[in-house]
PDB file of C-alpha atoms and ligand atoms in Angstrom:
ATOM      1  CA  UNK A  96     -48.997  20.845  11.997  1.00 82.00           C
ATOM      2  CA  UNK A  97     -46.053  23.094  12.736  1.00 98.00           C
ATOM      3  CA  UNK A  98     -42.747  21.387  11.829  1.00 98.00           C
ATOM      4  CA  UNK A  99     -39.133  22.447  14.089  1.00 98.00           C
ATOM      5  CA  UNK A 100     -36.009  22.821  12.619  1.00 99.00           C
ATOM      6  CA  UNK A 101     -33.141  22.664  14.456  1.00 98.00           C
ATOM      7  CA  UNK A 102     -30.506  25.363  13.868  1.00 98.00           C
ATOM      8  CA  UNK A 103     -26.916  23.543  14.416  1.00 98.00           C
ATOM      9  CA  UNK A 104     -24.663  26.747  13.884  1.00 97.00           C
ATOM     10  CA  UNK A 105     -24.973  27.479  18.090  1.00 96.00           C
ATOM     11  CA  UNK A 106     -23.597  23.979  18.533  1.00 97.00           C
ATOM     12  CA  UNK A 107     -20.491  23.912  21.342  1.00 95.00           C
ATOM     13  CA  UNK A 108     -17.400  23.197  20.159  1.00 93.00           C
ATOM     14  CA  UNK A 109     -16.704  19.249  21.911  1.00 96.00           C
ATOM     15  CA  UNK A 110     -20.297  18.818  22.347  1.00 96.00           C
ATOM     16  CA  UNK A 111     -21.404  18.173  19.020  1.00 97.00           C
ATOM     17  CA  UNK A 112     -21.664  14.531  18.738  1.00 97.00           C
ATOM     18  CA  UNK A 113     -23.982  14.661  21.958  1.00 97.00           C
ATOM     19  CA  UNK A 114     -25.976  17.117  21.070  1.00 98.00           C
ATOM     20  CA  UNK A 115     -26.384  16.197  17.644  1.00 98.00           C
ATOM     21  CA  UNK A 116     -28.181  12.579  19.674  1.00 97.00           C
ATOM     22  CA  UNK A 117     -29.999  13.985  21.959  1.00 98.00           C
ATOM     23  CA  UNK A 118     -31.745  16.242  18.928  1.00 98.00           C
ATOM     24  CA  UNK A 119     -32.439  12.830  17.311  1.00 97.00           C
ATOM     25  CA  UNK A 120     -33.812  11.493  20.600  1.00 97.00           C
ATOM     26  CA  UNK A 121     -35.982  15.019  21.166  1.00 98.00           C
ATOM     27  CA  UNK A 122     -37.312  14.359  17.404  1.00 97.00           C
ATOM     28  CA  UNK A 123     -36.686  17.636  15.556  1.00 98.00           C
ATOM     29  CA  UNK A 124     -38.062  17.305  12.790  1.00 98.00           C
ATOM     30  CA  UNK A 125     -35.043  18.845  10.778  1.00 98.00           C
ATOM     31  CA  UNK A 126     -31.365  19.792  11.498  1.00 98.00           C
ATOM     32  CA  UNK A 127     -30.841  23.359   9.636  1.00 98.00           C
ATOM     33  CA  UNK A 128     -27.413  23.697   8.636  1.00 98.00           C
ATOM     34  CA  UNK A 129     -26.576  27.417   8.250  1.00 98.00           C
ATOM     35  CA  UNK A 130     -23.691  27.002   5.612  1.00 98.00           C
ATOM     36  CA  UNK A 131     -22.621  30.604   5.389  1.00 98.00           C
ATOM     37  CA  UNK A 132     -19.196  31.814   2.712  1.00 98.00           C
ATOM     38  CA  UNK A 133     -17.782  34.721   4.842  1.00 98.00           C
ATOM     39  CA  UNK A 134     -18.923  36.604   1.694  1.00 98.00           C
ATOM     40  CA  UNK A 135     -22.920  36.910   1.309  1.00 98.00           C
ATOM     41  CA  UNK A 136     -22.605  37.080   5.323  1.00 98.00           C
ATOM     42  CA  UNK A 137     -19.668  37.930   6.923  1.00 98.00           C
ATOM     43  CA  UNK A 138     -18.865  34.733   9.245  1.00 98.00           C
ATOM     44  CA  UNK A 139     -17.591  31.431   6.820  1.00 98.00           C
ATOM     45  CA  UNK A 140     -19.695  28.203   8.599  1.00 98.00           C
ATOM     46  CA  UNK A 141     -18.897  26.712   4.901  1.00 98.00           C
ATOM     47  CA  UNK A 142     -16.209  23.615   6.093  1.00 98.00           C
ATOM     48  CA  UNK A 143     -17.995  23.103   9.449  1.00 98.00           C
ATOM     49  CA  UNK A 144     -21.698  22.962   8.399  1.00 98.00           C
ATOM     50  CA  UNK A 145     -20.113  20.862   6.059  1.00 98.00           C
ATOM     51  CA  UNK A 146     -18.323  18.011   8.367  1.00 98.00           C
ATOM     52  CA  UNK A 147     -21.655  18.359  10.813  1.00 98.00           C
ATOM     53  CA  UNK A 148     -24.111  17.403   8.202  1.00 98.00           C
ATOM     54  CA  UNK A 149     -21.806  14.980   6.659  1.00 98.00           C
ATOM     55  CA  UNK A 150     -21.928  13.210  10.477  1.00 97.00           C
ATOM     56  CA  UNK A 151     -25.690  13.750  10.979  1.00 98.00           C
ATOM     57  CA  UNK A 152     -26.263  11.889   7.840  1.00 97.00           C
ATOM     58  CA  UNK A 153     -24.184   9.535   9.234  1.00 96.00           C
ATOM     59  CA  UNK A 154     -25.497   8.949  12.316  1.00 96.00           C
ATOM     60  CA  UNK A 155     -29.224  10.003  12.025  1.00 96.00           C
ATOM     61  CA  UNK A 156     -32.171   9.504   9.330  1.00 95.00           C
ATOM     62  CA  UNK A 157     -33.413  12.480   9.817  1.00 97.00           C
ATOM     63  CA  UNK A 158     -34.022  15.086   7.144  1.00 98.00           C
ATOM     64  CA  UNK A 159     -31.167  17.913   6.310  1.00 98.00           C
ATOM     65  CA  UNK A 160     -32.711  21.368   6.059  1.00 99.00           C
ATOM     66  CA  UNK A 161     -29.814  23.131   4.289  1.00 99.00           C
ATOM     67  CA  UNK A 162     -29.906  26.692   4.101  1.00 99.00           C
ATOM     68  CA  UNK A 163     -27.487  28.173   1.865  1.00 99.00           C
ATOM     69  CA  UNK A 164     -26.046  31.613   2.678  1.00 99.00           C
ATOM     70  CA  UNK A 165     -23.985  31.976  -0.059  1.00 98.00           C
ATOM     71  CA  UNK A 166     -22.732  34.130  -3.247  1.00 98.00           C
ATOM     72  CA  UNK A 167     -21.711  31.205  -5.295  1.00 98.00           C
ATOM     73  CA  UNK A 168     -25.459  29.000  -4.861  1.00 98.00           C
ATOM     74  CA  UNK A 169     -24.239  26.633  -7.855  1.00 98.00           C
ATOM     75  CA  UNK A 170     -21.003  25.609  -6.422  1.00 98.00           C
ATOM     76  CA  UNK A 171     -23.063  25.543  -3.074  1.00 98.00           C
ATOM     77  CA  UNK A 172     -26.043  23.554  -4.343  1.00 98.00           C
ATOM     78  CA  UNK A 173     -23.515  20.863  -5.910  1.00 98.00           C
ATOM     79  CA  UNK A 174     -21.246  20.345  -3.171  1.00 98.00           C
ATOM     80  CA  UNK A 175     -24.149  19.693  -0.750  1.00 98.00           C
ATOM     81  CA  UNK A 176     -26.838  17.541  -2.396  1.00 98.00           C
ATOM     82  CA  UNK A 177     -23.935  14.877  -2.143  1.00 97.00           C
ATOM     83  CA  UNK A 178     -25.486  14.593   1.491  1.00 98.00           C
ATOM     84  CA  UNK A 179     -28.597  14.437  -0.066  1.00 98.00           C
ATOM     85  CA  UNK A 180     -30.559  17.401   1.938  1.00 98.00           C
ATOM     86  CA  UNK A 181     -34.602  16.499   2.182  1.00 98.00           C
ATOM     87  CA  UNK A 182     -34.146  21.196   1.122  1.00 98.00           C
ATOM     88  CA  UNK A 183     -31.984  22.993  -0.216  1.00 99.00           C
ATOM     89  CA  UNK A 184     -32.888  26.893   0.056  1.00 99.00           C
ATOM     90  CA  UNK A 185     -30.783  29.709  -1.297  1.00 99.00           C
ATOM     91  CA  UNK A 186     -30.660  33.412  -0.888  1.00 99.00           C
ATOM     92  CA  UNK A 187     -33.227  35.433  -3.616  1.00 99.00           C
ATOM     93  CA  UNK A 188     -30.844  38.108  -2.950  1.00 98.00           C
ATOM     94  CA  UNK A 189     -27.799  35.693  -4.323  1.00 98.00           C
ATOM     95  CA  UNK A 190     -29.463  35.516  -7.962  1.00 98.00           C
ATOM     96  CA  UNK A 191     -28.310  38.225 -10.677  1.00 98.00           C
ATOM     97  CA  UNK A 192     -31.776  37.828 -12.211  1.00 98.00           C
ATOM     98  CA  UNK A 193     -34.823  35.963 -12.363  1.00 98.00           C
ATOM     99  CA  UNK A 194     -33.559  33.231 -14.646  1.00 98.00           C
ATOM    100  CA  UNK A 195     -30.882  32.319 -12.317  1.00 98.00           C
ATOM    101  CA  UNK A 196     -33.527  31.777  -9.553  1.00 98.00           C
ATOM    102  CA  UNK A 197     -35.085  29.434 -12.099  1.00 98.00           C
ATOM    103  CA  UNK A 198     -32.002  27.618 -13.214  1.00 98.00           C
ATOM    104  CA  UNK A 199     -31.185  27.002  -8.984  1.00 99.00           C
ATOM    105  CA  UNK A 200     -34.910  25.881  -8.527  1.00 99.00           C
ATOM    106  CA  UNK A 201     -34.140  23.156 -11.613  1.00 98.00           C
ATOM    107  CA  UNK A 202     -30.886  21.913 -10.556  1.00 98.00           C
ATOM    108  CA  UNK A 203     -31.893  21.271  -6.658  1.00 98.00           C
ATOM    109  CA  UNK A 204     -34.669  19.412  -8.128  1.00 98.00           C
ATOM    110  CA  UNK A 205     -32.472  17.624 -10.277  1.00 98.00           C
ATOM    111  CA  UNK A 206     -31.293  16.362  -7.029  1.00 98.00           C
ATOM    112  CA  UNK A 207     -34.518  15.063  -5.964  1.00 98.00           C
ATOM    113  CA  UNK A 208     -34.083  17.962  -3.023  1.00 98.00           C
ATOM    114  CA  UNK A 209     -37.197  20.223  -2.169  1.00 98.00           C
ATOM    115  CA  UNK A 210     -36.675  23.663  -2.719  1.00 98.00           C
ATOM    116  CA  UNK A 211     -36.836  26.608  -0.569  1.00 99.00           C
ATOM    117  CA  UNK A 212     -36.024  30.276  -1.000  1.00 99.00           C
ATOM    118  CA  UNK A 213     -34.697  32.556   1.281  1.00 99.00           C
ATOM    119  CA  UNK A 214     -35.407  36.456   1.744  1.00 98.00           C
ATOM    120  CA  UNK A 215     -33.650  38.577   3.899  1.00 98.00           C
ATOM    121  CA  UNK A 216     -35.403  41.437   5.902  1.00 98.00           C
ATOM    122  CA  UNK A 217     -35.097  44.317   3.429  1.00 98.00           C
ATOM    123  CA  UNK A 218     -36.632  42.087   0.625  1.00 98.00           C
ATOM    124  CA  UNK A 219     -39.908  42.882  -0.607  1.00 98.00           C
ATOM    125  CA  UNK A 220     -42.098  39.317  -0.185  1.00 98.00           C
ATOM    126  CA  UNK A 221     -43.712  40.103  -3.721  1.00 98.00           C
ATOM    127  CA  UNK A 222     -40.438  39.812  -5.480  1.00 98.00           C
ATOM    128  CA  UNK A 223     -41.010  36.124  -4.845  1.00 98.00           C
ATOM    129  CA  UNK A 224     -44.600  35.926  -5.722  1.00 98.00           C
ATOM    130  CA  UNK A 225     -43.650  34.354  -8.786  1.00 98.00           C
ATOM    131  CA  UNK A 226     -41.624  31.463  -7.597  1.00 98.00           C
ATOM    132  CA  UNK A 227     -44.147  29.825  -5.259  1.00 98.00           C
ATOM    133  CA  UNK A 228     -45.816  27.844  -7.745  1.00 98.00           C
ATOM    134  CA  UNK A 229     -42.365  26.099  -8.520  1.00 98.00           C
ATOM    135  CA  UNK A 230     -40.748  25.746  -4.921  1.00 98.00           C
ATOM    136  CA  UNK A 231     -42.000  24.091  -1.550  1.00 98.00           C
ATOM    137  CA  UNK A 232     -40.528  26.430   1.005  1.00 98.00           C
ATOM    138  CA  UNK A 233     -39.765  30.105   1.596  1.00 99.00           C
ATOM    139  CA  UNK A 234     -37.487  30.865   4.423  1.00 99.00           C
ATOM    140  CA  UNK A 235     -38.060  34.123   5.545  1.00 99.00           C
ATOM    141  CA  UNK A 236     -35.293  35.723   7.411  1.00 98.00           C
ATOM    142  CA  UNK A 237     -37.136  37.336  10.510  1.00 98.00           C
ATOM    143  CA  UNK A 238     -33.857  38.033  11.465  1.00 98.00           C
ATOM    144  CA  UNK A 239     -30.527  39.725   9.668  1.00 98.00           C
ATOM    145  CA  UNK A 240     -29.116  36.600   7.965  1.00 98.00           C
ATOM    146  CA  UNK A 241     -24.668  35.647   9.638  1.00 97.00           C
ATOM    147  CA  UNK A 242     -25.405  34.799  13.350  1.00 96.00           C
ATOM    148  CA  UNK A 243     -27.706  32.930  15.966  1.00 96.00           C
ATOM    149  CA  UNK A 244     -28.770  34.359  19.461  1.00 97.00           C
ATOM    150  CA  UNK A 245     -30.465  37.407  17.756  1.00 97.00           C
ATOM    151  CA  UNK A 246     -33.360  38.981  18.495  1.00 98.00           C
ATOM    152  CA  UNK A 247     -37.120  38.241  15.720  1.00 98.00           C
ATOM    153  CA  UNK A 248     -37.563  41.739  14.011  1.00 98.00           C
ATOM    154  CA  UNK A 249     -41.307  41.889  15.016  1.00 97.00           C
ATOM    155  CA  UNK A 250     -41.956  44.140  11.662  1.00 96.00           C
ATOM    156  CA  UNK A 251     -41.375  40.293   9.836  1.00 98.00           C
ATOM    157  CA  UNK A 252     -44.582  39.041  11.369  1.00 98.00           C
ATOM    158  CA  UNK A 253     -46.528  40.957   9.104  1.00 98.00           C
ATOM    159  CA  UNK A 254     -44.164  40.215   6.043  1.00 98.00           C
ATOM    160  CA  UNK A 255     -45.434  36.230   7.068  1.00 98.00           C
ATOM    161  CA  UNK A 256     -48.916  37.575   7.212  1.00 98.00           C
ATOM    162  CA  UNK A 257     -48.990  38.688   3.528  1.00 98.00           C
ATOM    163  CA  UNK A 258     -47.196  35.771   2.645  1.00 98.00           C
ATOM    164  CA  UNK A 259     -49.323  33.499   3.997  1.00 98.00           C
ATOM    165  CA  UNK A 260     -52.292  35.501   2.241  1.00 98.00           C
ATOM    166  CA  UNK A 261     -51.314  35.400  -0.637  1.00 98.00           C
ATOM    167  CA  UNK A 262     -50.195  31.422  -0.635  1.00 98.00           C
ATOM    168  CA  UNK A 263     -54.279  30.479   0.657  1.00 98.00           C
ATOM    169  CA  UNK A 264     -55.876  32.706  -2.127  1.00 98.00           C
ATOM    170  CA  UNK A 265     -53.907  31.557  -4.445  1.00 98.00           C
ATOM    171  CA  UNK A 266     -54.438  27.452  -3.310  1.00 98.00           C
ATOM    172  CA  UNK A 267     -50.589  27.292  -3.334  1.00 98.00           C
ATOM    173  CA  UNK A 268     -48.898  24.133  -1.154  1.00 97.00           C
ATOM    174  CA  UNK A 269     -45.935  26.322  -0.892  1.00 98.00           C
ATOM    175  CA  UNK A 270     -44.239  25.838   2.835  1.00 98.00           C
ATOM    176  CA  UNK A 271     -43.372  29.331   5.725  1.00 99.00           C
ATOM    177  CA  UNK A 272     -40.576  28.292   7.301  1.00 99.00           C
ATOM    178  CA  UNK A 273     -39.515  31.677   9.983  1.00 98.00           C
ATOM    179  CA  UNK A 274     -35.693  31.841  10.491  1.00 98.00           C
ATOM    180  CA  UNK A 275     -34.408  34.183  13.507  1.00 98.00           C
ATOM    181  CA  UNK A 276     -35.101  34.709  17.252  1.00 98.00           C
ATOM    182  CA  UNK A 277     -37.522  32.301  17.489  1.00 98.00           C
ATOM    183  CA  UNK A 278     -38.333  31.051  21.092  1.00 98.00           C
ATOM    184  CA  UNK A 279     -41.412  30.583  23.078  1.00 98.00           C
ATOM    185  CA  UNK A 280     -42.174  34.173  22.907  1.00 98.00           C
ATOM    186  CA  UNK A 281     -41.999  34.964  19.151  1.00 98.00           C
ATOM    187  CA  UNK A 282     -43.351  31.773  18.212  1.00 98.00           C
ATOM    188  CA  UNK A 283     -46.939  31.936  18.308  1.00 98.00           C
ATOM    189  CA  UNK A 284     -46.798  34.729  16.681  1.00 98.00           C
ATOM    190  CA  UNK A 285     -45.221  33.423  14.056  1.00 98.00           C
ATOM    191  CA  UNK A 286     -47.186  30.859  13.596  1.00 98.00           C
ATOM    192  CA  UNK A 287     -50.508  32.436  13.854  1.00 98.00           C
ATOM    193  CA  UNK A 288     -49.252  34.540  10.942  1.00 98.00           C
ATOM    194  CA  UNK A 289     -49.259  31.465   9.192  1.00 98.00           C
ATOM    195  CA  UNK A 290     -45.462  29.879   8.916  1.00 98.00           C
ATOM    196  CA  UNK A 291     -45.595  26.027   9.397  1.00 98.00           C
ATOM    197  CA  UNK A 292     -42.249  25.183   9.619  1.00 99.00           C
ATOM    198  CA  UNK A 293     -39.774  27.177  12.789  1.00 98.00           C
ATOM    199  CA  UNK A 294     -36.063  27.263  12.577  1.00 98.00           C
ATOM    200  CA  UNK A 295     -34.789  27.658  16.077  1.00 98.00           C
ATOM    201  CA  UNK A 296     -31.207  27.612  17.390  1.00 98.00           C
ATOM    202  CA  UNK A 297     -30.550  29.157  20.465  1.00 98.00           C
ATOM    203  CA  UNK A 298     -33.502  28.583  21.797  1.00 98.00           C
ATOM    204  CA  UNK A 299     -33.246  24.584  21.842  1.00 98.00           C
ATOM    205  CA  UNK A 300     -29.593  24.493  22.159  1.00 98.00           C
ATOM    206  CA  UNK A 301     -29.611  26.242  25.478  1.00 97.00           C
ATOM    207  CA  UNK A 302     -32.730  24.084  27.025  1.00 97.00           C
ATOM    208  CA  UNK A 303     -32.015  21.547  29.418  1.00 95.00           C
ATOM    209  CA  UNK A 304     -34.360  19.429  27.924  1.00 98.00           C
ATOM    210  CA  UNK A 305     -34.384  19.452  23.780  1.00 98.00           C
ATOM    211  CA  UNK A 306     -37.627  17.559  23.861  1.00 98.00           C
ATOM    212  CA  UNK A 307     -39.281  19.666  26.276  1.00 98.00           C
ATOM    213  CA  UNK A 308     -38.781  22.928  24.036  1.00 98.00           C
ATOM    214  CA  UNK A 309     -39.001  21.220  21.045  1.00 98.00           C
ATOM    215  CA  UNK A 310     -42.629  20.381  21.782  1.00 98.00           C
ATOM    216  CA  UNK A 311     -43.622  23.714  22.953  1.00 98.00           C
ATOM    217  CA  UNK A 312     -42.486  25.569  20.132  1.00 98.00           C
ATOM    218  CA  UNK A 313     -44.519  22.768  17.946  1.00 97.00           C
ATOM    219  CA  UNK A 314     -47.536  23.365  19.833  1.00 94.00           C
TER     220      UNK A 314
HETATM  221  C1  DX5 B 527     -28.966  33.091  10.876  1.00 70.53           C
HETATM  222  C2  DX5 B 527     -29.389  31.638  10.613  1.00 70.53           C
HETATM  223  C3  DX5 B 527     -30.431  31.161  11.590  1.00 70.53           C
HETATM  224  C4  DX5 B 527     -29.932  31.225  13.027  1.00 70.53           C
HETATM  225  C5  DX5 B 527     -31.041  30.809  13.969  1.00 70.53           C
HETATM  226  O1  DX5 B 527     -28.248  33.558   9.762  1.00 70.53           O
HETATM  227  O2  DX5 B 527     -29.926  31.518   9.321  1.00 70.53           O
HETATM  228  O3  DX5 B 527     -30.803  29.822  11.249  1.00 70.53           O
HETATM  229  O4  DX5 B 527     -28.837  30.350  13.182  1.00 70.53           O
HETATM  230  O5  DX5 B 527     -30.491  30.880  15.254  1.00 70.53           O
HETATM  231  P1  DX5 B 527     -31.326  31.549  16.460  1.00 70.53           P
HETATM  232  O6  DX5 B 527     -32.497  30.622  16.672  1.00 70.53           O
HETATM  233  O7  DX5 B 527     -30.337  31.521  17.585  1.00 70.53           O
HETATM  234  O8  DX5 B 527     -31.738  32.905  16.017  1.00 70.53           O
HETATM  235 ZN1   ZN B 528     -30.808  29.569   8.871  1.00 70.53          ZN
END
């Protein structure tokens, strides 16, 4: 079953509280906050994806999908389980080496949050072969990580293709959640690459009806 997860960074400014309901009502199955440092990417969401999550939690029991687009993941990773995120994904491309992707997988575990990791376009999906035993989610970027309302690089459908390959031979559990442009165009061909879990922001946001798209894009 494909899972949706609602991007929050295309919210409009005044409408938040509403919309932030009406997602609840629709029944996303996640709200993705795109916390982003104005240093990894250029724009610095840090604050704001901060406040919104902090009133999600308050208002809504439904899961946090946190996706960290930051340099300093620790800092990052600390600040934010206090919401207590059902994931916590950071950026491969974030981690000086391999054991600093394994000391980030530990310490969001340590906070009882799944784990997910993140690759931008240019990343090779093999550099994160290794991982998948030890995380539940890979977020691959299908677009260029900093900004909604961008169009799915269609070259990324294959990248999910060889992903999800390699995950079934392998009798892995590990989750493809596609990040970028999607919308009822790109998305079945997402899926039928084999991601399970769609991050969508403009898409939703700019429906009439949340629930309406929200169940297309699952089905
Ligand atoms: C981009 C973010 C995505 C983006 C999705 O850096 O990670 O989550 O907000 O927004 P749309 O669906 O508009 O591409
Ligand atoms: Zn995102």
């Amino acid at each position: 079953m494909v899972e949706i997860s609602t991007s929050i960074l295309s919210v409009l400014k005044g409408e938040e509280s509403k919309t932030f309901f009406a997602l609840e009502k629709a029944k996303t199955d996640y709200f993705h906050i795109d916390v982003m440092d104005g240093k990894f990417v250029e724009k610095n969401t840090y604050k704001k994806m901060f406040e919104y999550a902090s009133y999600i939690k308050r208002i809504s029991n439904l899961p946090l999908d946190v996706h960290l687009m930051v340099e300093d993941v620790e800092t990052a990773i600390d600040e934010f389980s206090c919401l207590e995120p059902n994931i916590i994904t950071f950026h491969y491309e974030a981690c000086k080496n391999k054991e600093e992707v394994n000391k980030y997988i530990n310490i969001i575990k340590e906070y009882n949050s799944r784990v997910g990791i993140s690759i931008k376009p240019e990343t090779k999906v093999e550099e994160i072969f290794e991982f998948l035993p030890y995380i539940h989610n890979v977020l691959v970027m299908t677009v260029e990580p900093g900004k909604g309302g961008q169009t799915l690089l269609t070259d990324m459908v294959e990248k999910i293709k060889v992903l999800r390959k390699y995950i079934d031979e392998n009798n892995l559990e590990t989750n493809i959640e596609a990040d970028g442009g999607i919308n009822l165009t790109t998305a079945p061909k997402v899926k039928e690459a084999g991601a399970n879990i769609l991050v969508a922001g403009t898409a939703i946001l700019v429906a009439k009806d949340y629930k309406v798209i929200i169940d297309e894009l699952r089905a």
